[in-house]
Amino acid sequence: MRKKGNLLSLIPYYIWILFFVIAPILLVVYYSLLDLHGHFTLENYKNFFTSVYLKMTLSSFWYAFLITFFSLLVSYPAAYLITKTKHKQLWLILIIIPSWINLLLKTYAFIGIFGNKGPINAFAKAIGLPNQQILFTDYAFVFVSVYIFIPFMILPIFNALDKLNPALIDASRDLGASKLTTLRRVIIPLTMNGIKSGVQAVFIPSLSLFMITRLIAGNHVITLGTAIEEQFLTTQNWGMGSTIAVFLIIFMFIIMLITGERRKGAARNGKTK
């Protein structure tokens, strides 16, 4: 009876997955097999492997890597310091609060900050420097993206660090390991699942960015997200846009497999013990 009850309780979940996950993916795959006139074709997939789209894909991965790298570079020390503070939950909330603000509002705020008459250029003018073109550059795009994604990187890393047994760190130091060795050989390996979750939360969305790309970087940065937007809204080529979306889904699935937690080995070891 319990098994039947459990199965019945999962029905809404399966219905949700069917209509809002599987059905949209199948619809995207269907449109990717159509040309501009609605005829079945594989030409879209052939076009994706041309130099233009391959270069765009490599560019997307490069910027996603930079955003993830700098997010991790800032988030890991920040999460580690937060775990050492007395009011760590308060500091964590202060970091999370900016993520509640609408993404479009934050993007427009940075347009004002980086603009020719913004505070950065005003400060540069005050110290005698010439007017700087910050907006519509790839540097501004990476900076704003890192700022937006930092909370999503900090949270899983903080949870992993907060659950870390301090006795393991004490044991490492008692055995003569330096702070750097303890960090490299004990802390980072034991919090790797948190790092992987943070990488998932940042790298995957970074591949499909389009609004920040348009508003902050202009036409200087082209990603898979901006290409999909252009194919659907500008050229009205839904087939090519869907094809890019199919490959984006495949890339996301591969990244999730690579960065996913592997607990089968640990489970087996636990059973044998």
mmCIF file of C-alpha atoms in Angstrom:
data_model
loop_
_atom_site.group_PDB
_atom_site.id
_atom_site.type_symbol
_atom_site.label_atom_id
_atom_site.label_comp_id
_atom_site.label_asym_id
_atom_site.label_seq_id
_atom_site.Cartn_x
_atom_site.Cartn_y
_atom_site.Cartn_z
ATOM 1 C CA MET A 1 0.000 0.000 0.000
ATOM 2 C CA ARG A 2 2.860 2.353 0.813
ATOM 3 C CA LYS A 3 4.461 1.741 -2.594
ATOM 4 C CA LYS A 4 1.180 2.549 -4.360
ATOM 5 C CA GLY A 5 0.826 5.693 -2.290
ATOM 6 C CA ASN A 6 4.354 6.760 -3.138
ATOM 7 C CA LEU A 7 3.749 6.149 -6.851
ATOM 8 C CA LEU A 8 0.520 8.166 -6.768
ATOM 9 C CA SER A 9 2.286 11.072 -5.064
ATOM 10 C CA LEU A 10 4.860 11.115 -7.887
ATOM 11 C CA ILE A 11 2.230 11.443 -10.639
ATOM 12 C CA PRO A 12 2.135 15.296 -10.520
ATOM 13 C CA TYR A 13 5.934 15.320 -10.717
ATOM 14 C CA TYR A 14 5.963 13.053 -13.791
ATOM 15 C CA ILE A 15 3.227 15.140 -15.447
ATOM 16 C CA TRP A 16 5.265 18.296 -14.830
ATOM 17 C CA ILE A 17 8.417 16.696 -16.273
ATOM 18 C CA LEU A 18 6.484 15.441 -19.305
ATOM 19 C CA PHE A 19 4.823 18.724 -20.234
ATOM 20 C CA PHE A 20 7.450 21.256 -19.144
ATOM 21 C CA VAL A 21 10.747 19.412 -19.765
ATOM 22 C CA ILE A 22 10.385 16.553 -22.248
ATOM 23 C CA ALA A 23 7.691 18.120 -24.485
ATOM 24 C CA PRO A 24 9.562 21.449 -24.994
ATOM 25 C CA ILE A 25 12.791 19.587 -25.824
ATOM 26 C CA LEU A 26 10.970 17.404 -28.359
ATOM 27 C CA LEU A 27 9.371 20.517 -29.851
ATOM 28 C CA VAL A 28 12.784 22.166 -30.210
ATOM 29 C CA VAL A 29 14.164 19.023 -31.886
ATOM 30 C CA TYR A 30 11.171 18.980 -34.255
ATOM 31 C CA TYR A 31 11.656 22.618 -35.323
ATOM 32 C CA SER A 32 15.383 22.005 -35.806
ATOM 33 C CA LEU A 33 14.490 19.575 -38.619
ATOM 34 C CA LEU A 34 12.532 22.203 -40.585
ATOM 35 C CA ASP A 35 13.727 24.833 -43.034
ATOM 36 C CA LEU A 36 12.308 28.333 -43.551
ATOM 37 C CA HIS A 37 9.401 26.903 -45.574
ATOM 38 C CA GLY A 38 8.520 24.198 -43.049
ATOM 39 C CA HIS A 39 10.038 21.329 -45.035
ATOM 40 C CA PHE A 40 11.987 18.502 -43.428
ATOM 41 C CA THR A 41 15.758 18.991 -43.757
ATOM 42 C CA LEU A 42 19.101 18.242 -42.103
ATOM 43 C CA GLU A 43 20.672 21.377 -43.559
ATOM 44 C CA ASN A 44 20.486 23.197 -40.215
ATOM 45 C CA TYR A 45 22.693 20.596 -38.548
ATOM 46 C CA LYS A 46 25.113 20.748 -41.465
ATOM 47 C CA ASN A 47 25.289 24.546 -41.181
ATOM 48 C CA PHE A 48 26.053 24.353 -37.468
ATOM 49 C CA PHE A 49 29.403 22.722 -38.249
ATOM 50 C CA THR A 50 30.508 25.580 -40.484
ATOM 51 C CA SER A 51 33.278 27.910 -39.321
ATOM 52 C CA VAL A 52 30.859 30.685 -38.301
ATOM 53 C CA TYR A 53 28.899 28.630 -35.781
ATOM 54 C CA LEU A 54 31.919 26.657 -34.556
ATOM 55 C CA LYS A 55 33.737 29.919 -33.844
ATOM 56 C CA MET A 56 30.672 31.225 -32.017
ATOM 57 C CA THR A 57 30.488 28.002 -29.957
ATOM 58 C CA LEU A 58 34.161 28.244 -28.979
ATOM 59 C CA SER A 59 33.633 31.895 -28.060
ATOM 60 C CA SER A 60 30.663 30.938 -25.860
ATOM 61 C CA PHE A 61 32.700 28.289 -24.055
ATOM 62 C CA TRP A 62 35.605 30.702 -23.603
ATOM 63 C CA TYR A 63 33.471 33.417 -22.010
ATOM 64 C CA ALA A 64 31.599 30.845 -19.899
ATOM 65 C CA PHE A 65 34.982 29.550 -18.698
ATOM 66 C CA LEU A 66 36.175 33.070 -17.816
ATOM 67 C CA ILE A 67 32.958 33.867 -15.943
ATOM 68 C CA THR A 68 33.123 30.571 -14.047
ATOM 69 C CA PHE A 69 36.839 30.903 -13.286
ATOM 70 C CA PHE A 70 36.597 34.427 -11.862
ATOM 71 C CA SER A 71 33.400 33.553 -9.972
ATOM 72 C CA LEU A 72 35.192 30.607 -8.364
ATOM 73 C CA LEU A 73 38.294 32.719 -7.685
ATOM 74 C CA VAL A 74 36.199 35.207 -5.706
ATOM 75 C CA SER A 75 33.627 32.832 -4.212
ATOM 76 C CA TYR A 76 35.845 30.165 -2.645
ATOM 77 C CA PRO A 77 37.841 32.529 -0.383
ATOM 78 C CA ALA A 78 34.651 34.473 0.375
ATOM 79 C CA ALA A 79 32.750 31.306 1.340
ATOM 80 C CA TYR A 80 35.703 30.134 3.453
ATOM 81 C CA LEU A 81 35.872 33.456 5.330
ATOM 82 C CA ILE A 82 32.115 33.443 5.901
ATOM 83 C CA THR A 83 32.304 30.015 7.572
ATOM 84 C CA LYS A 84 34.850 31.473 10.018
ATOM 85 C CA THR A 85 32.727 34.450 11.065
ATOM 86 C CA LYS A 86 30.379 34.484 14.047
ATOM 87 C CA HIS A 87 27.341 35.714 12.116
ATOM 88 C CA LYS A 88 27.830 33.604 9.006
ATOM 89 C CA GLN A 89 24.113 33.293 8.244
ATOM 90 C CA LEU A 90 23.776 37.077 8.254
ATOM 91 C CA TRP A 91 26.706 37.494 5.869
ATOM 92 C CA LEU A 92 25.274 34.782 3.642
ATOM 93 C CA ILE A 93 21.920 36.576 3.487
ATOM 94 C CA LEU A 94 23.670 39.845 2.584
ATOM 95 C CA ILE A 95 25.322 38.069 -0.350
ATOM 96 C CA ILE A 96 22.070 36.427 -1.461
ATOM 97 C CA ILE A 97 19.923 39.588 -1.284
ATOM 98 C CA PRO A 98 21.291 41.133 -4.540
ATOM 99 C CA SER A 99 20.172 38.006 -6.419
ATOM 100 C CA TRP A 100 16.568 38.871 -5.485
ATOM 101 C CA ILE A 101 16.760 42.086 -7.521
ATOM 102 C CA ASN A 102 15.523 41.815 -11.095
ATOM 103 C CA LEU A 103 18.329 40.946 -13.504
ATOM 104 C CA LEU A 104 17.296 43.665 -15.965
ATOM 105 C CA LEU A 105 17.432 46.336 -13.255
ATOM 106 C CA LYS A 106 20.933 45.285 -12.225
ATOM 107 C CA THR A 107 22.073 45.299 -15.841
ATOM 108 C CA TYR A 108 20.737 48.815 -16.428
ATOM 109 C CA ALA A 109 22.413 49.930 -13.196
ATOM 110 C CA PHE A 110 25.767 48.814 -14.605
ATOM 111 C CA ILE A 111 25.012 50.652 -17.847
ATOM 112 C CA GLY A 112 24.814 53.825 -15.768
ATOM 113 C CA ILE A 113 27.962 52.944 -13.792
ATOM 114 C CA PHE A 114 30.053 52.097 -16.874
ATOM 115 C CA GLY A 115 28.616 54.858 -19.093
ATOM 116 C CA ASN A 116 30.598 57.854 -20.335
ATOM 117 C CA LYS A 117 28.956 60.045 -17.673
ATOM 118 C CA GLY A 118 28.964 57.354 -14.989
ATOM 119 C CA PRO A 119 30.778 57.458 -11.632
ATOM 120 C CA ILE A 120 33.825 55.552 -12.915
ATOM 121 C CA ASN A 121 34.496 58.043 -15.685
ATOM 122 C CA ALA A 122 33.704 60.901 -13.317
ATOM 123 C CA PHE A 123 36.376 59.618 -10.933
ATOM 124 C CA ALA A 124 38.841 59.141 -13.812
ATOM 125 C CA LYS A 125 38.210 62.725 -14.923
ATOM 126 C CA ALA A 126 38.721 63.993 -11.360
ATOM 127 C CA ILE A 127 42.210 62.449 -11.170
ATOM 128 C CA GLY A 128 43.148 63.707 -14.623
ATOM 129 C CA LEU A 129 42.623 60.557 -16.704
ATOM 130 C CA PRO A 130 40.910 60.667 -20.117
ATOM 131 C CA ASN A 131 37.384 59.375 -20.636
ATOM 132 C CA GLN A 132 37.372 55.560 -20.657
ATOM 133 C CA GLN A 133 35.202 53.419 -22.924
ATOM 134 C CA ILE A 134 34.144 50.694 -20.458
ATOM 135 C CA LEU A 135 30.655 49.924 -21.686
ATOM 136 C CA PHE A 136 30.257 47.673 -24.741
ATOM 137 C CA THR A 137 33.469 45.762 -24.069
ATOM 138 C CA ASP A 138 34.065 42.109 -23.280
ATOM 139 C CA TYR A 139 35.716 43.127 -19.982
ATOM 140 C CA ALA A 140 32.526 44.820 -18.815
ATOM 141 C CA PHE A 141 30.500 41.790 -19.906
ATOM 142 C CA VAL A 142 32.666 39.379 -17.890
ATOM 143 C CA PHE A 143 32.662 41.684 -14.849
ATOM 144 C CA VAL A 144 28.869 42.098 -14.762
ATOM 145 C CA SER A 145 28.307 38.380 -15.373
ATOM 146 C CA VAL A 146 30.671 37.456 -12.529
ATOM 147 C CA TYR A 147 28.910 39.898 -10.202
ATOM 148 C CA ILE A 148 25.530 38.365 -11.041
ATOM 149 C CA PHE A 149 26.647 34.735 -10.727
ATOM 150 C CA ILE A 150 28.782 35.020 -7.559
ATOM 151 C CA PRO A 151 25.886 34.206 -5.131
ATOM 152 C CA PHE A 152 25.129 31.008 -7.071
ATOM 153 C CA MET A 153 28.775 29.960 -6.757
ATOM 154 C CA ILE A 154 29.138 30.893 -3.084
ATOM 155 C CA LEU A 155 26.081 28.995 -1.812
ATOM 156 C CA PRO A 156 27.105 25.398 -2.696
ATOM 157 C CA ILE A 157 30.731 26.041 -1.719
ATOM 158 C CA PHE A 158 29.633 27.528 1.617
ATOM 159 C CA ASN A 159 27.435 24.485 2.322
ATOM 160 C CA ALA A 160 30.330 22.118 1.556
ATOM 161 C CA LEU A 161 32.770 24.084 3.732
ATOM 162 C CA ASP A 162 30.278 24.444 6.565
ATOM 163 C CA LYS A 163 29.759 20.658 6.688
ATOM 164 C CA LEU A 164 33.498 19.966 6.694
ATOM 165 C CA ASN A 165 34.663 18.207 9.841
ATOM 166 C CA PRO A 166 37.162 20.562 11.560
ATOM 167 C CA ALA A 167 38.873 17.552 13.146
ATOM 168 C CA LEU A 168 40.235 16.638 9.711
ATOM 169 C CA ILE A 169 41.888 20.045 9.382
ATOM 170 C CA ASP A 170 43.321 19.784 12.902
ATOM 171 C CA ALA A 171 44.648 16.320 12.113
ATOM 172 C CA SER A 172 46.336 17.617 8.961
ATOM 173 C CA ARG A 173 48.077 20.386 10.888
ATOM 174 C CA ASP A 174 49.065 18.016 13.707
ATOM 175 C CA LEU A 175 50.784 15.852 11.103
ATOM 176 C CA GLY A 176 52.921 18.813 10.045
ATOM 177 C CA ALA A 177 51.059 20.026 6.959
ATOM 178 C CA SER A 178 51.204 23.731 6.221
ATOM 179 C CA LYS A 179 48.075 25.825 5.695
ATOM 180 C CA LEU A 180 48.579 25.724 1.925
ATOM 181 C CA THR A 181 49.072 21.939 1.936
ATOM 182 C CA THR A 182 45.983 21.486 4.133
ATOM 183 C CA LEU A 183 43.980 23.608 1.723
ATOM 184 C CA ARG A 184 45.280 21.748 -1.334
ATOM 185 C CA ARG A 185 45.222 18.184 0.019
ATOM 186 C CA VAL A 186 42.332 18.232 2.524
ATOM 187 C CA ILE A 187 39.911 21.162 2.245
ATOM 188 C CA ILE A 188 39.571 21.478 -1.540
ATOM 189 C CA PRO A 189 39.204 17.693 -2.222
ATOM 190 C CA LEU A 190 36.592 17.342 0.532
ATOM 191 C CA THR A 191 34.593 20.310 -0.799
ATOM 192 C CA MET A 192 34.900 19.314 -4.458
ATOM 193 C CA ASN A 193 31.181 18.463 -4.690
ATOM 194 C CA GLY A 194 30.352 22.032 -3.678
ATOM 195 C CA ILE A 195 32.760 23.369 -6.302
ATOM 196 C CA LYS A 196 31.202 21.147 -8.972
ATOM 197 C CA SER A 197 27.699 22.305 -8.031
ATOM 198 C CA GLY A 198 28.851 25.920 -8.230
ATOM 199 C CA VAL A 199 30.444 25.318 -11.622
ATOM 200 C CA GLN A 200 27.163 23.815 -12.846
ATOM 201 C CA ALA A 201 25.192 26.782 -11.531
ATOM 202 C CA VAL A 202 27.470 29.281 -13.289
ATOM 203 C CA PHE A 203 28.954 27.646 -16.393
ATOM 204 C CA ILE A 204 25.696 26.285 -17.821
ATOM 205 C CA PRO A 205 23.715 29.581 -17.664
ATOM 206 C CA SER A 206 26.784 31.472 -18.924
ATOM 207 C CA LEU A 207 26.605 29.545 -22.195
ATOM 208 C CA SER A 208 23.137 30.873 -22.938
ATOM 209 C CA LEU A 209 23.435 34.507 -21.809
ATOM 210 C CA PHE A 210 21.883 36.993 -24.213
ATOM 211 C CA MET A 211 20.352 39.939 -22.353
ATOM 212 C CA ILE A 212 23.560 40.899 -20.514
ATOM 213 C CA THR A 213 25.490 40.270 -23.707
ATOM 214 C CA ARG A 214 23.331 42.687 -25.699
ATOM 215 C CA LEU A 215 23.070 45.454 -23.098
ATOM 216 C CA ILE A 216 26.607 45.404 -21.657
ATOM 217 C CA ALA A 217 28.798 44.059 -24.482
ATOM 218 C CA GLY A 218 26.772 45.201 -27.485
ATOM 219 C CA ASN A 219 27.927 43.307 -30.565
ATOM 220 C CA HIS A 220 31.444 42.694 -29.227
ATOM 221 C CA VAL A 221 30.459 39.360 -27.653
ATOM 222 C CA ILE A 222 28.423 36.732 -29.491
ATOM 223 C CA THR A 223 27.311 33.658 -27.564
ATOM 224 C CA LEU A 224 24.983 30.745 -28.214
ATOM 225 C CA GLY A 225 22.241 32.630 -26.387
ATOM 226 C CA THR A 226 22.529 35.733 -28.569
ATOM 227 C CA ALA A 227 22.654 33.534 -31.694
ATOM 228 C CA ILE A 228 19.407 31.803 -30.698
ATOM 229 C CA GLU A 229 17.761 35.158 -29.996
ATOM 230 C CA GLU A 230 18.875 36.513 -33.371
ATOM 231 C CA GLN A 231 17.659 33.448 -35.288
ATOM 232 C CA PHE A 232 14.222 33.497 -33.648
ATOM 233 C CA LEU A 233 13.531 37.238 -33.439
ATOM 234 C CA THR A 234 15.572 38.855 -36.224
ATOM 235 C CA THR A 235 16.012 36.419 -39.114
ATOM 236 C CA GLN A 236 12.882 34.412 -38.186
ATOM 237 C CA ASN A 237 14.796 31.190 -38.904
ATOM 238 C CA TRP A 238 13.260 29.010 -36.223
ATOM 239 C CA GLY A 239 14.891 25.898 -37.645
ATOM 240 C CA MET A 240 18.446 27.200 -37.211
ATOM 241 C CA GLY A 241 17.599 28.728 -33.842
ATOM 242 C CA SER A 242 16.204 25.397 -32.671
ATOM 243 C CA THR A 243 19.304 23.590 -33.977
ATOM 244 C CA ILE A 244 21.578 25.837 -31.909
ATOM 245 C CA ALA A 245 19.279 25.230 -28.921
ATOM 246 C CA VAL A 246 19.564 21.440 -29.433
ATOM 247 C CA PHE A 247 23.359 21.618 -29.328
ATOM 248 C CA LEU A 248 23.162 23.916 -26.307
ATOM 249 C CA ILE A 249 21.044 21.316 -24.496
ATOM 250 C CA ILE A 250 23.569 18.608 -25.445
ATOM 251 C CA PHE A 251 26.452 20.740 -24.145
ATOM 252 C CA MET A 252 24.591 21.359 -20.893
ATOM 253 C CA PHE A 253 23.894 17.655 -20.456
ATOM 254 C CA ILE A 254 27.581 16.801 -21.021
ATOM 255 C CA ILE A 255 28.682 19.436 -18.496
ATOM 256 C CA MET A 256 26.218 18.052 -15.937
ATOM 257 C CA LEU A 257 27.644 14.562 -16.458
ATOM 258 C CA ILE A 258 31.213 15.795 -16.042
ATOM 259 C CA THR A 259 30.541 17.920 -12.960
ATOM 260 C CA GLY A 260 27.917 15.647 -11.387
ATOM 261 C CA GLU A 261 28.464 14.127 -7.960
ATOM 262 C CA ARG A 262 29.691 10.550 -7.989
ATOM 263 C CA ARG A 263 28.510 8.700 -4.927
ATOM 264 C CA LYS A 264 28.195 5.172 -6.242
ATOM 265 C CA GLY A 265 31.687 4.234 -5.178
ATOM 266 C CA ALA A 266 31.169 5.689 -1.728
ATOM 267 C CA ALA A 267 27.854 3.866 -1.399
ATOM 268 C CA ARG A 268 29.464 0.564 -2.335
ATOM 269 C CA ASN A 269 32.280 1.101 0.157
ATOM 270 C CA GLY A 270 29.731 1.849 2.834
ATOM 271 C CA LYS A 271 27.874 -1.373 2.069
ATOM 272 C CA THR A 272 31.015 -3.493 2.160
ATOM 273 C CA LYS A 273 31.905 -2.088 5.558
#
